[in-house]
């Protein structure tokens, strides 16, 4: 483009760079951890953070839901919500486990299909998740019903499917290779891989860029040439597939699958994303933030156990923290709007 | 407790004017919407307020109704300064308003809509539906409206809804009634009905501010009229003292300055031809052609279908019938992606609603349209280095004022946001550029920069379709001017024959 006038004001590259929003959440995490550390010395006479074993268990406890939270985060960034993840965990655990049973077990769901290579149950599980996600995404994109309703329907239906699949019977006795998926620190490793992959995806690929664009302004996204409908379907397929992965990890770790598995996981996953700074209004959020949100969850969980406080308190405090996180976020956004 | 008494007392006052607007000024970031304007309304008269789109009429009405507060100046009501903070204050003071857009609740009944906030109660404080129906019926009888108070508003036609709005405004028994283009959605016979209601109210001493674009209505109903232009007060005259041409002259009468640096450039072959494009109820039989290097201005009142035609051309809301021909081949314009494949770009009318990604940074805003087509590798990774360089080049050429491209767009001024959106489309290297109100709401400096840019693009062979409500802009920039009126093309004028009066005549009929 040959412009007549190309004199420009020298770009004012200011040194002062605003801190990324994740830093705020990190401070909250550090603050909460320090509170437990101090209370630990006062009431228990020992360090909270100084115990590596405890920290390992802490991360292990939350990383399965963390896998779900990664998928839910990208859905929330697009302006949507996914309530079906917990039920998909249950449904996928059942289906996947039924293809993972060892031949030693006399009452397998499919007696002819035992001792299959581990890839079979994994693919079966991922397929079930992807199908559920496709249904979610298709309903949201093409019938224009709110994501809340579409995924609420899936939440109820997938749970029903999980119960129907074996008429309520648990499925057990998986092969060794299947069990390996949930052994030791495997859930944490899987979470880390998922988190890194999606951190890169959200930041550096078109998929990520379009997700933020749709959340920030779906109409502008459409006018910019983005196929919003197709992208929504992808988002929900990815979210449900990650929930499926989480479902298999849970089943492998427990060496059994039950229809009730993953109950309320969707809400914990949403809470992790929200605490991590993901805006329910769409357009804002990050995988790093959600990961920090996940660790905050873990710290609270294990901190209360550490202080030998009743589990009831845990839930109450968890509730307060979720609401407080959103109040702070809303307040921050209001301030931004006023400024502009 | 809110006022539950259904009939408020008319405000007592002495003096000639019930409502006086004195030296009111209102600025929005980057624009002066109102610059020391005045308006004096006598009781028992109909006072027309006229001006082009963007003259500041609606802004003033919003100030009177308590939606905006003025930066300076005073509004006096019955001789006393009016202190209004919310629309409810305005109603309680005796000022009712019929907005241009309908503000009814579709899922509630006609009666509930009219008496909302003022529902009659029975002995134990519950809403007395029987009495409410009677009150509505009485009101309708009085106004000669034949609607059932129990009907759901959502089931009514637009014109019927408009009548409900009017009845609701009348039910407040206000001293001042403001009507913002009340006839834009109703038919001839309903207009007559409305005028009968207005005459009746006038005879009861109500002062009415009537905003309209339609000349014939003006002479039928108005006693006095005030004209605004570009946020400034021009004059107040008696309706009987002026002619239609006088008013048009007052509304548009200004010199076209060198703000619009039109450069004559070679106009090439036809690149886009539109044949009988129709979307029932919105626009009909729209046909025109556009050549390389040409700027075709599209003028018309708000609601004339201008933007809808642009949306159809870009596949946002496709037309139902007719043809769009690009380079001689018929294109089925089903989505923006298809339009972009054929080299179209579309700067939408409303920056906030359909343009910016406000929470995202400048770079994301600039690159988004490009990324739907190129600069992404097989793995889906954005070739960020190249794209950033392109974006920085264009941001610099367009003189976007921001510390750096990682600034969030909501922190930018309107003019800079607009430049970013233009940069977004220039990055896609378009052959046909559709601009809907490219300079709305931005300051004069940025405006002339954008004008120069548009001319330069045309000079490079880009075909430009420019929609604008500002006559000087259309006339100053365009090689030809197409005028739309109520969904039809009412005329296409060459640069030499286009002047404000002819365009206004075609636009307003």
mmCIF file with all atom_site columns, C-alpha atoms in Angstrom, chain A residues 81-275:
data_model
loop_
_atom_site.group_PDB
_atom_site.id
_atom_site.type_symbol
_atom_site.label_atom_id
_atom_site.label_alt_id
_atom_site.label_comp_id
_atom_site.label_asym_id
_atom_site.label_entity_id
_atom_site.label_seq_id
_atom_site.pdbx_PDB_ins_code
_atom_site.Cartn_x
_atom_site.Cartn_y
_atom_site.Cartn_z
_atom_site.occupancy
_atom_site.B_iso_or_equiv
_atom_site.pdbx_formal_charge
_atom_site.auth_seq_id
_atom_site.auth_comp_id
_atom_site.auth_asym_id
_atom_site.auth_atom_id
_atom_site.pdbx_PDB_model_num
ATOM 1   C CA . UNK A 1 81  ? -20.565 -23.084 29.852 1.00 0.00 ? 81  UNK A CA 1
ATOM 2   C CA . UNK A 1 82  ? -20.378 -26.870 30.137 1.00 0.00 ? 82  UNK A CA 1
ATOM 3   C CA . UNK A 1 83  ? -22.343 -28.569 32.891 1.00 0.00 ? 83  UNK A CA 1
ATOM 4   C CA . UNK A 1 84  ? -22.082 -32.043 31.406 1.00 0.00 ? 84  UNK A CA 1
ATOM 5   C CA . UNK A 1 85  ? -18.446 -32.864 32.211 1.00 0.00 ? 85  UNK A CA 1
ATOM 6   C CA . UNK A 1 86  ? -19.127 -34.665 35.498 1.00 0.00 ? 86  UNK A CA 1
ATOM 7   C CA . UNK A 1 87  ? -21.703 -36.954 33.922 1.00 0.00 ? 87  UNK A CA 1
ATOM 8   C CA . UNK A 1 88  ? -19.429 -37.587 30.958 1.00 0.00 ? 88  UNK A CA 1
ATOM 9   C CA . UNK A 1 89  ? -16.800 -38.725 33.449 1.00 0.00 ? 89  UNK A CA 1
ATOM 10  C CA . UNK A 1 90  ? -19.280 -41.293 34.732 1.00 0.00 ? 90  UNK A CA 1
ATOM 11  C CA . UNK A 1 91  ? -20.480 -42.446 31.313 1.00 0.00 ? 91  UNK A CA 1
ATOM 12  C CA . UNK A 1 92  ? -16.981 -42.723 29.872 1.00 0.00 ? 92  UNK A CA 1
ATOM 13  C CA . UNK A 1 93  ? -15.641 -44.533 32.920 1.00 0.00 ? 93  UNK A CA 1
ATOM 14  C CA . UNK A 1 94  ? -18.318 -47.198 32.431 1.00 0.00 ? 94  UNK A CA 1
ATOM 15  C CA . UNK A 1 95  ? -17.942 -47.635 28.681 1.00 0.00 ? 95  UNK A CA 1
ATOM 16  C CA . UNK A 1 96  ? -14.171 -47.490 28.663 1.00 0.00 ? 96  UNK A CA 1
ATOM 17  C CA . UNK A 1 97  ? -13.807 -49.905 31.549 1.00 0.00 ? 97  UNK A CA 1
ATOM 18  C CA . UNK A 1 98  ? -16.157 -52.368 29.912 1.00 0.00 ? 98  UNK A CA 1
ATOM 19  C CA . UNK A 1 99  ? -13.631 -52.728 27.075 1.00 0.00 ? 99  UNK A CA 1
ATOM 20  C CA . UNK A 1 100 ? -10.692 -52.889 29.462 1.00 0.00 ? 100 UNK A CA 1
ATOM 21  C CA . UNK A 1 101 ? -11.641 -55.901 31.529 1.00 0.00 ? 101 UNK A CA 1
ATOM 22  C CA . UNK A 1 102 ? -9.186  -58.641 32.233 1.00 0.00 ? 102 UNK A CA 1
ATOM 23  C CA . UNK A 1 103 ? -9.896  -62.211 31.079 1.00 0.00 ? 103 UNK A CA 1
ATOM 24  C CA . UNK A 1 104 ? -9.346  -63.411 34.650 1.00 0.00 ? 104 UNK A CA 1
ATOM 25  C CA . UNK A 1 105 ? -12.687 -61.960 35.578 1.00 0.00 ? 105 UNK A CA 1
ATOM 26  C CA . UNK A 1 106 ? -15.623 -64.281 35.035 1.00 0.00 ? 106 UNK A CA 1
ATOM 27  C CA . UNK A 1 107 ? -18.433 -61.753 34.798 1.00 0.00 ? 107 UNK A CA 1
ATOM 28  C CA . UNK A 1 108 ? -17.117 -59.256 32.275 1.00 0.00 ? 108 UNK A CA 1
ATOM 29  C CA . UNK A 1 109 ? -19.592 -57.001 30.520 1.00 0.00 ? 109 UNK A CA 1
ATOM 30  C CA . UNK A 1 110 ? -18.470 -58.335 27.137 1.00 0.00 ? 110 UNK A CA 1
ATOM 31  C CA . UNK A 1 111 ? -17.082 -61.821 27.924 1.00 0.00 ? 111 UNK A CA 1
ATOM 32  C CA . UNK A 1 112 ? -15.820 -62.152 24.341 1.00 0.00 ? 112 UNK A CA 1
ATOM 33  C CA . UNK A 1 113 ? -13.966 -58.868 24.501 1.00 0.00 ? 113 UNK A CA 1
ATOM 34  C CA . UNK A 1 114 ? -11.499 -59.178 27.329 1.00 0.00 ? 114 UNK A CA 1
ATOM 35  C CA . UNK A 1 115 ? -7.766  -58.528 27.485 1.00 0.00 ? 115 UNK A CA 1
ATOM 36  C CA . UNK A 1 116 ? -7.987  -56.086 24.576 1.00 0.00 ? 116 UNK A CA 1
ATOM 37  C CA . UNK A 1 117 ? -5.049  -53.800 23.884 1.00 0.00 ? 117 UNK A CA 1
ATOM 38  C CA . UNK A 1 118 ? -5.345  -50.653 25.983 1.00 0.00 ? 118 UNK A CA 1
ATOM 39  C CA . UNK A 1 119 ? -5.897  -48.483 22.926 1.00 0.00 ? 119 UNK A CA 1
ATOM 40  C CA . UNK A 1 120 ? -9.378  -49.988 22.465 1.00 0.00 ? 120 UNK A CA 1
ATOM 41  C CA . UNK A 1 121 ? -10.890 -48.832 25.767 1.00 0.00 ? 121 UNK A CA 1
ATOM 42  C CA . UNK A 1 122 ? -9.141  -45.472 25.387 1.00 0.00 ? 122 UNK A CA 1
ATOM 43  C CA . UNK A 1 123 ? -10.537 -44.894 21.911 1.00 0.00 ? 123 UNK A CA 1
ATOM 44  C CA . UNK A 1 124 ? -13.964 -46.090 23.008 1.00 0.00 ? 124 UNK A CA 1
ATOM 45  C CA . UNK A 1 125 ? -13.903 -43.639 25.908 1.00 0.00 ? 125 UNK A CA 1
ATOM 46  C CA . UNK A 1 126 ? -12.713 -40.735 23.817 1.00 0.00 ? 126 UNK A CA 1
ATOM 47  C CA . UNK A 1 127 ? -15.393 -41.504 21.217 1.00 0.00 ? 127 UNK A CA 1
ATOM 48  C CA . UNK A 1 128 ? -18.171 -41.471 23.789 1.00 0.00 ? 128 UNK A CA 1
ATOM 49  C CA . UNK A 1 129 ? -16.887 -38.114 25.031 1.00 0.00 ? 129 UNK A CA 1
ATOM 50  C CA . UNK A 1 130 ? -16.563 -36.681 21.541 1.00 0.00 ? 130 UNK A CA 1
ATOM 51  C CA . UNK A 1 131 ? -20.076 -37.745 20.608 1.00 0.00 ? 131 UNK A CA 1
ATOM 52  C CA . UNK A 1 132 ? -21.539 -36.157 23.740 1.00 0.00 ? 132 UNK A CA 1
ATOM 53  C CA . UNK A 1 133 ? -19.551 -33.003 23.006 1.00 0.00 ? 133 UNK A CA 1
ATOM 54  C CA . UNK A 1 134 ? -20.682 -32.951 19.407 1.00 0.00 ? 134 UNK A CA 1
ATOM 55  C CA . UNK A 1 135 ? -24.306 -33.121 20.521 1.00 0.00 ? 135 UNK A CA 1
ATOM 56  C CA . UNK A 1 136 ? -23.711 -30.274 22.984 1.00 0.00 ? 136 UNK A CA 1
ATOM 57  C CA . UNK A 1 137 ? -21.958 -28.159 20.359 1.00 0.00 ? 137 UNK A CA 1
ATOM 58  C CA . UNK A 1 138 ? -24.430 -28.876 17.603 1.00 0.00 ? 138 UNK A CA 1
ATOM 59  C CA . UNK A 1 139 ? -27.390 -27.934 19.806 1.00 0.00 ? 139 UNK A CA 1
ATOM 60  C CA . UNK A 1 140 ? -25.719 -24.722 20.899 1.00 0.00 ? 140 UNK A CA 1
ATOM 61  C CA . UNK A 1 141 ? -24.518 -23.714 17.439 1.00 0.00 ? 141 UNK A CA 1
ATOM 62  C CA . UNK A 1 142 ? -27.523 -24.583 15.347 1.00 0.00 ? 142 UNK A CA 1
ATOM 63  C CA . UNK A 1 143 ? -30.611 -24.584 17.557 1.00 0.00 ? 143 UNK A CA 1
ATOM 64  C CA . UNK A 1 144 ? -29.263 -21.495 19.346 1.00 0.00 ? 144 UNK A CA 1
ATOM 65  C CA . UNK A 1 145 ? -30.366 -22.768 22.746 1.00 0.00 ? 145 UNK A CA 1
ATOM 66  C CA . UNK A 1 146 ? -28.261 -21.428 25.608 1.00 0.00 ? 146 UNK A CA 1
ATOM 67  C CA . UNK A 1 147 ? -25.178 -23.543 26.462 1.00 0.00 ? 147 UNK A CA 1
ATOM 68  C CA . UNK A 1 148 ? -26.489 -23.798 30.009 1.00 0.00 ? 148 UNK A CA 1
ATOM 69  C CA . UNK A 1 149 ? -29.588 -25.662 28.840 1.00 0.00 ? 149 UNK A CA 1
ATOM 70  C CA . UNK A 1 150 ? -27.917 -27.835 26.215 1.00 0.00 ? 150 UNK A CA 1
ATOM 71  C CA . UNK A 1 151 ? -25.252 -29.056 28.616 1.00 0.00 ? 151 UNK A CA 1
ATOM 72  C CA . UNK A 1 152 ? -27.732 -29.370 31.481 1.00 0.00 ? 152 UNK A CA 1
ATOM 73  C CA . UNK A 1 153 ? -29.672 -31.770 29.292 1.00 0.00 ? 153 UNK A CA 1
ATOM 74  C CA . UNK A 1 154 ? -26.487 -33.675 28.520 1.00 0.00 ? 154 UNK A CA 1
ATOM 75  C CA . UNK A 1 155 ? -25.606 -33.733 32.204 1.00 0.00 ? 155 UNK A CA 1
ATOM 76  C CA . UNK A 1 156 ? -28.838 -35.501 33.055 1.00 0.00 ? 156 UNK A CA 1
ATOM 77  C CA . UNK A 1 157 ? -28.865 -37.742 29.991 1.00 0.00 ? 157 UNK A CA 1
ATOM 78  C CA . UNK A 1 158 ? -25.229 -38.863 30.228 1.00 0.00 ? 158 UNK A CA 1
ATOM 79  C CA . UNK A 1 159 ? -25.690 -39.784 33.878 1.00 0.00 ? 159 UNK A CA 1
ATOM 80  C CA . UNK A 1 160 ? -28.748 -41.757 32.901 1.00 0.00 ? 160 UNK A CA 1
ATOM 81  C CA . UNK A 1 161 ? -26.756 -43.482 30.171 1.00 0.00 ? 161 UNK A CA 1
ATOM 82  C CA . UNK A 1 162 ? -24.027 -44.399 32.661 1.00 0.00 ? 162 UNK A CA 1
ATOM 83  C CA . UNK A 1 163 ? -26.579 -46.067 34.934 1.00 0.00 ? 163 UNK A CA 1
ATOM 84  C CA . UNK A 1 164 ? -28.371 -47.807 32.079 1.00 0.00 ? 164 UNK A CA 1
ATOM 85  C CA . UNK A 1 165 ? -25.151 -49.170 30.575 1.00 0.00 ? 165 UNK A CA 1
ATOM 86  C CA . UNK A 1 166 ? -24.797 -51.945 33.146 1.00 0.00 ? 166 UNK A CA 1
ATOM 87  C CA . UNK A 1 167 ? -28.132 -51.460 34.861 1.00 0.00 ? 167 UNK A CA 1
ATOM 88  C CA . UNK A 1 168 ? -26.363 -49.852 37.772 1.00 0.00 ? 168 UNK A CA 1
ATOM 89  C CA . UNK A 1 169 ? -23.661 -52.494 38.237 1.00 0.00 ? 169 UNK A CA 1
ATOM 90  C CA . UNK A 1 170 ? -20.098 -51.320 38.702 1.00 0.00 ? 170 UNK A CA 1
ATOM 91  C CA . UNK A 1 171 ? -17.520 -52.472 36.133 1.00 0.00 ? 171 UNK A CA 1
ATOM 92  C CA . UNK A 1 172 ? -14.216 -53.739 37.514 1.00 0.00 ? 172 UNK A CA 1
ATOM 93  C CA . UNK A 1 173 ? -11.069 -55.813 36.935 1.00 0.00 ? 173 UNK A CA 1
ATOM 94  C CA . UNK A 1 174 ? -9.283  -53.808 34.287 1.00 0.00 ? 174 UNK A CA 1
ATOM 95  C CA . UNK A 1 175 ? -6.118  -54.977 32.558 1.00 0.00 ? 175 UNK A CA 1
ATOM 96  C CA . UNK A 1 176 ? -2.761  -53.928 33.968 1.00 0.00 ? 176 UNK A CA 1
ATOM 97  C CA . UNK A 1 177 ? -2.018  -51.598 31.081 1.00 0.00 ? 177 UNK A CA 1
ATOM 98  C CA . UNK A 1 178 ? -5.317  -49.775 31.644 1.00 0.00 ? 178 UNK A CA 1
ATOM 99  C CA . UNK A 1 179 ? -4.630  -49.408 35.347 1.00 0.00 ? 179 UNK A CA 1
ATOM 100 C CA . UNK A 1 180 ? -1.273  -47.827 34.494 1.00 0.00 ? 180 UNK A CA 1
ATOM 101 C CA . UNK A 1 181 ? -3.134  -44.697 33.279 1.00 0.00 ? 181 UNK A CA 1
ATOM 102 C CA . UNK A 1 182 ? -4.054  -43.833 36.840 1.00 0.00 ? 182 UNK A CA 1
ATOM 103 C CA . UNK A 1 183 ? -1.067  -45.143 38.723 1.00 0.00 ? 183 UNK A CA 1
ATOM 104 C CA . UNK A 1 184 ? 1.216   -43.044 40.890 1.00 0.00 ? 184 UNK A CA 1
ATOM 105 C CA . UNK A 1 185 ? 1.613   -39.538 39.580 1.00 0.00 ? 185 UNK A CA 1
ATOM 106 C CA . UNK A 1 186 ? 0.144   -40.369 36.155 1.00 0.00 ? 186 UNK A CA 1
ATOM 107 C CA . UNK A 1 187 ? -2.938  -38.149 36.658 1.00 0.00 ? 187 UNK A CA 1
ATOM 108 C CA . UNK A 1 188 ? -0.646  -35.199 37.374 1.00 0.00 ? 188 UNK A CA 1
ATOM 109 C CA . UNK A 1 189 ? 1.484   -35.943 34.322 1.00 0.00 ? 189 UNK A CA 1
ATOM 110 C CA . UNK A 1 190 ? -1.593  -36.209 32.111 1.00 0.00 ? 190 UNK A CA 1
ATOM 111 C CA . UNK A 1 191 ? -2.871  -32.946 33.518 1.00 0.00 ? 191 UNK A CA 1
ATOM 112 C CA . UNK A 1 192 ? 0.440   -31.225 32.840 1.00 0.00 ? 192 UNK A CA 1
ATOM 113 C CA . UNK A 1 193 ? 0.562   -32.454 29.247 1.00 0.00 ? 193 UNK A CA 1
ATOM 114 C CA . UNK A 1 194 ? -3.034  -31.342 28.664 1.00 0.00 ? 194 UNK A CA 1
ATOM 115 C CA . UNK A 1 195 ? -2.404  -27.969 30.288 1.00 0.00 ? 195 UNK A CA 1
ATOM 116 C CA . UNK A 1 196 ? 0.751   -27.286 28.270 1.00 0.00 ? 196 UNK A CA 1
ATOM 117 C CA . UNK A 1 197 ? -0.855  -28.352 24.997 1.00 0.00 ? 197 UNK A CA 1
ATOM 118 C CA . UNK A 1 198 ? -3.868  -26.148 25.607 1.00 0.00 ? 198 UNK A CA 1
ATOM 119 C CA . UNK A 1 199 ? -1.862  -23.252 26.877 1.00 0.00 ? 199 UNK A CA 1
ATOM 120 C CA . UNK A 1 200 ? -0.010  -23.266 23.557 1.00 0.00 ? 200 UNK A CA 1
ATOM 121 C CA . UNK A 1 201 ? -3.202  -23.873 21.605 1.00 0.00 ? 201 UNK A CA 1
ATOM 122 C CA . UNK A 1 202 ? -5.030  -20.973 23.192 1.00 0.00 ? 202 UNK A CA 1
ATOM 123 C CA . UNK A 1 203 ? -2.141  -18.580 22.755 1.00 0.00 ? 203 UNK A CA 1
ATOM 124 C CA . UNK A 1 204 ? -0.547  -19.410 19.445 1.00 0.00 ? 204 UNK A CA 1
ATOM 125 C CA . UNK A 1 205 ? -3.063  -21.114 17.197 1.00 0.00 ? 205 UNK A CA 1
ATOM 126 C CA . UNK A 1 206 ? -5.989  -19.946 15.190 1.00 0.00 ? 206 UNK A CA 1
ATOM 127 C CA . UNK A 1 207 ? -8.221  -22.181 17.308 1.00 0.00 ? 207 UNK A CA 1
ATOM 128 C CA . UNK A 1 208 ? -7.294  -20.195 20.402 1.00 0.00 ? 208 UNK A CA 1
ATOM 129 C CA . UNK A 1 209 ? -7.587  -16.820 18.719 1.00 0.00 ? 209 UNK A CA 1
ATOM 130 C CA . UNK A 1 210 ? -11.045 -17.623 17.368 1.00 0.00 ? 210 UNK A CA 1
ATOM 131 C CA . UNK A 1 211 ? -12.158 -18.844 20.788 1.00 0.00 ? 211 UNK A CA 1
ATOM 132 C CA . UNK A 1 212 ? -11.285 -15.531 22.402 1.00 0.00 ? 212 UNK A CA 1
ATOM 133 C CA . UNK A 1 213 ? -12.848 -13.628 19.497 1.00 0.00 ? 213 UNK A CA 1
ATOM 134 C CA . UNK A 1 214 ? -16.153 -15.477 19.757 1.00 0.00 ? 214 UNK A CA 1
ATOM 135 C CA . UNK A 1 215 ? -16.275 -14.905 23.498 1.00 0.00 ? 215 UNK A CA 1
ATOM 136 C CA . UNK A 1 216 ? -15.443 -11.233 23.165 1.00 0.00 ? 216 UNK A CA 1
ATOM 137 C CA . UNK A 1 217 ? -17.988 -10.508 20.445 1.00 0.00 ? 217 UNK A CA 1
ATOM 138 C CA . UNK A 1 218 ? -19.700 -13.301 18.518 1.00 0.00 ? 218 UNK A CA 1
ATOM 139 C CA . UNK A 1 219 ? -21.206 -10.921 15.976 1.00 0.00 ? 219 UNK A CA 1
ATOM 140 C CA . UNK A 1 220 ? -17.900 -9.287  15.219 1.00 0.00 ? 220 UNK A CA 1
ATOM 141 C CA . UNK A 1 221 ? -16.361 -12.746 14.974 1.00 0.00 ? 221 UNK A CA 1
ATOM 142 C CA . UNK A 1 222 ? -18.917 -13.731 12.399 1.00 0.00 ? 222 UNK A CA 1
ATOM 143 C CA . UNK A 1 223 ? -18.438 -10.561 10.372 1.00 0.00 ? 223 UNK A CA 1
ATOM 144 C CA . UNK A 1 224 ? -14.688 -11.167 10.483 1.00 0.00 ? 224 UNK A CA 1
ATOM 145 C CA . UNK A 1 225 ? -15.278 -14.365 8.550  1.00 0.00 ? 225 UNK A CA 1
ATOM 146 C CA . UNK A 1 226 ? -15.068 -16.843 11.411 1.00 0.00 ? 226 UNK A CA 1
ATOM 147 C CA . UNK A 1 227 ? -17.387 -19.817 11.057 1.00 0.00 ? 227 UNK A CA 1
ATOM 148 C CA . UNK A 1 228 ? -18.774 -19.405 14.560 1.00 0.00 ? 228 UNK A CA 1
ATOM 149 C CA . UNK A 1 229 ? -21.048 -22.440 14.455 1.00 0.00 ? 229 UNK A CA 1
ATOM 150 C CA . UNK A 1 230 ? -18.310 -24.832 13.412 1.00 0.00 ? 230 UNK A CA 1
ATOM 151 C CA . UNK A 1 231 ? -15.953 -23.445 16.006 1.00 0.00 ? 231 UNK A CA 1
ATOM 152 C CA . UNK A 1 232 ? -18.496 -23.842 18.797 1.00 0.00 ? 232 UNK A CA 1
ATOM 153 C CA . UNK A 1 233 ? -18.890 -27.500 17.918 1.00 0.00 ? 233 UNK A CA 1
ATOM 154 C CA . UNK A 1 234 ? -15.117 -27.983 18.078 1.00 0.00 ? 234 UNK A CA 1
ATOM 155 C CA . UNK A 1 235 ? -14.979 -26.310 21.484 1.00 0.00 ? 235 UNK A CA 1
ATOM 156 C CA . UNK A 1 236 ? -17.604 -28.551 23.045 1.00 0.00 ? 236 UNK A CA 1
ATOM 157 C CA . UNK A 1 237 ? -16.128 -31.666 21.453 1.00 0.00 ? 237 UNK A CA 1
ATOM 158 C CA . UNK A 1 238 ? -12.746 -30.783 22.950 1.00 0.00 ? 238 UNK A CA 1
ATOM 159 C CA . UNK A 1 239 ? -14.256 -30.051 26.367 1.00 0.00 ? 239 UNK A CA 1
ATOM 160 C CA . UNK A 1 240 ? -16.144 -33.340 26.455 1.00 0.00 ? 240 UNK A CA 1
ATOM 161 C CA . UNK A 1 241 ? -13.166 -35.296 25.160 1.00 0.00 ? 241 UNK A CA 1
ATOM 162 C CA . UNK A 1 242 ? -11.033 -33.939 27.980 1.00 0.00 ? 242 UNK A CA 1
ATOM 163 C CA . UNK A 1 243 ? -13.784 -34.875 30.430 1.00 0.00 ? 243 UNK A CA 1
ATOM 164 C CA . UNK A 1 244 ? -13.660 -38.352 28.887 1.00 0.00 ? 244 UNK A CA 1
ATOM 165 C CA . UNK A 1 245 ? -9.926  -38.511 29.472 1.00 0.00 ? 245 UNK A CA 1
ATOM 166 C CA . UNK A 1 246 ? -10.481 -37.515 33.076 1.00 0.00 ? 246 UNK A CA 1
ATOM 167 C CA . UNK A 1 247 ? -13.133 -40.199 33.376 1.00 0.00 ? 247 UNK A CA 1
ATOM 168 C CA . UNK A 1 248 ? -10.719 -42.901 32.235 1.00 0.00 ? 248 UNK A CA 1
ATOM 169 C CA . UNK A 1 249 ? -8.031  -41.698 34.621 1.00 0.00 ? 249 UNK A CA 1
ATOM 170 C CA . UNK A 1 250 ? -10.464 -41.842 37.527 1.00 0.00 ? 250 UNK A CA 1
ATOM 171 C CA . UNK A 1 251 ? -11.618 -45.308 36.561 1.00 0.00 ? 251 UNK A CA 1
ATOM 172 C CA . UNK A 1 252 ? -8.068  -46.570 36.056 1.00 0.00 ? 252 UNK A CA 1
ATOM 173 C CA . UNK A 1 253 ? -6.954  -45.193 39.381 1.00 0.00 ? 253 UNK A CA 1
ATOM 174 C CA . UNK A 1 254 ? -9.864  -46.722 41.275 1.00 0.00 ? 254 UNK A CA 1
ATOM 175 C CA . UNK A 1 255 ? -9.682  -49.908 39.144 1.00 0.00 ? 255 UNK A CA 1
ATOM 176 C CA . UNK A 1 256 ? -13.410 -49.797 38.941 1.00 0.00 ? 256 UNK A CA 1
ATOM 177 C CA . UNK A 1 257 ? -16.077 -47.739 37.214 1.00 0.00 ? 257 UNK A CA 1
ATOM 178 C CA . UNK A 1 258 ? -19.362 -46.688 38.734 1.00 0.00 ? 258 UNK A CA 1
ATOM 179 C CA . UNK A 1 259 ? -22.208 -44.754 37.205 1.00 0.00 ? 259 UNK A CA 1
ATOM 180 C CA . UNK A 1 260 ? -22.013 -42.147 39.955 1.00 0.00 ? 260 UNK A CA 1
ATOM 181 C CA . UNK A 1 261 ? -18.415 -41.201 39.235 1.00 0.00 ? 261 UNK A CA 1
ATOM 182 C CA . UNK A 1 262 ? -17.569 -37.566 38.597 1.00 0.00 ? 262 UNK A CA 1
ATOM 183 C CA . UNK A 1 263 ? -20.564 -36.234 40.472 1.00 0.00 ? 263 UNK A CA 1
ATOM 184 C CA . UNK A 1 264 ? -20.292 -32.420 40.755 1.00 0.00 ? 264 UNK A CA 1
ATOM 185 C CA . UNK A 1 265 ? -16.918 -32.417 38.995 1.00 0.00 ? 265 UNK A CA 1
ATOM 186 C CA . UNK A 1 266 ? -18.335 -29.955 36.467 1.00 0.00 ? 266 UNK A CA 1
ATOM 187 C CA . UNK A 1 267 ? -18.957 -27.390 39.180 1.00 0.00 ? 267 UNK A CA 1
ATOM 188 C CA . UNK A 1 268 ? -15.493 -27.765 40.677 1.00 0.00 ? 268 UNK A CA 1
ATOM 189 C CA . UNK A 1 269 ? -14.000 -27.432 37.207 1.00 0.00 ? 269 UNK A CA 1
ATOM 190 C CA . UNK A 1 270 ? -16.010 -24.268 36.524 1.00 0.00 ? 270 UNK A CA 1
ATOM 191 C CA . UNK A 1 271 ? -15.002 -22.927 39.921 1.00 0.00 ? 271 UNK A CA 1
ATOM 192 C CA . UNK A 1 272 ? -11.308 -23.544 39.175 1.00 0.00 ? 272 UNK A CA 1
ATOM 193 C CA . UNK A 1 273 ? -11.620 -21.648 35.908 1.00 0.00 ? 273 UNK A CA 1
ATOM 194 C CA . UNK A 1 274 ? -13.488 -18.778 37.526 1.00 0.00 ? 274 UNK A CA 1
ATOM 195 C CA . UNK A 1 275 ? -11.076 -18.502 40.463 1.00 0.00 ? 275 UNK A CA 1
#
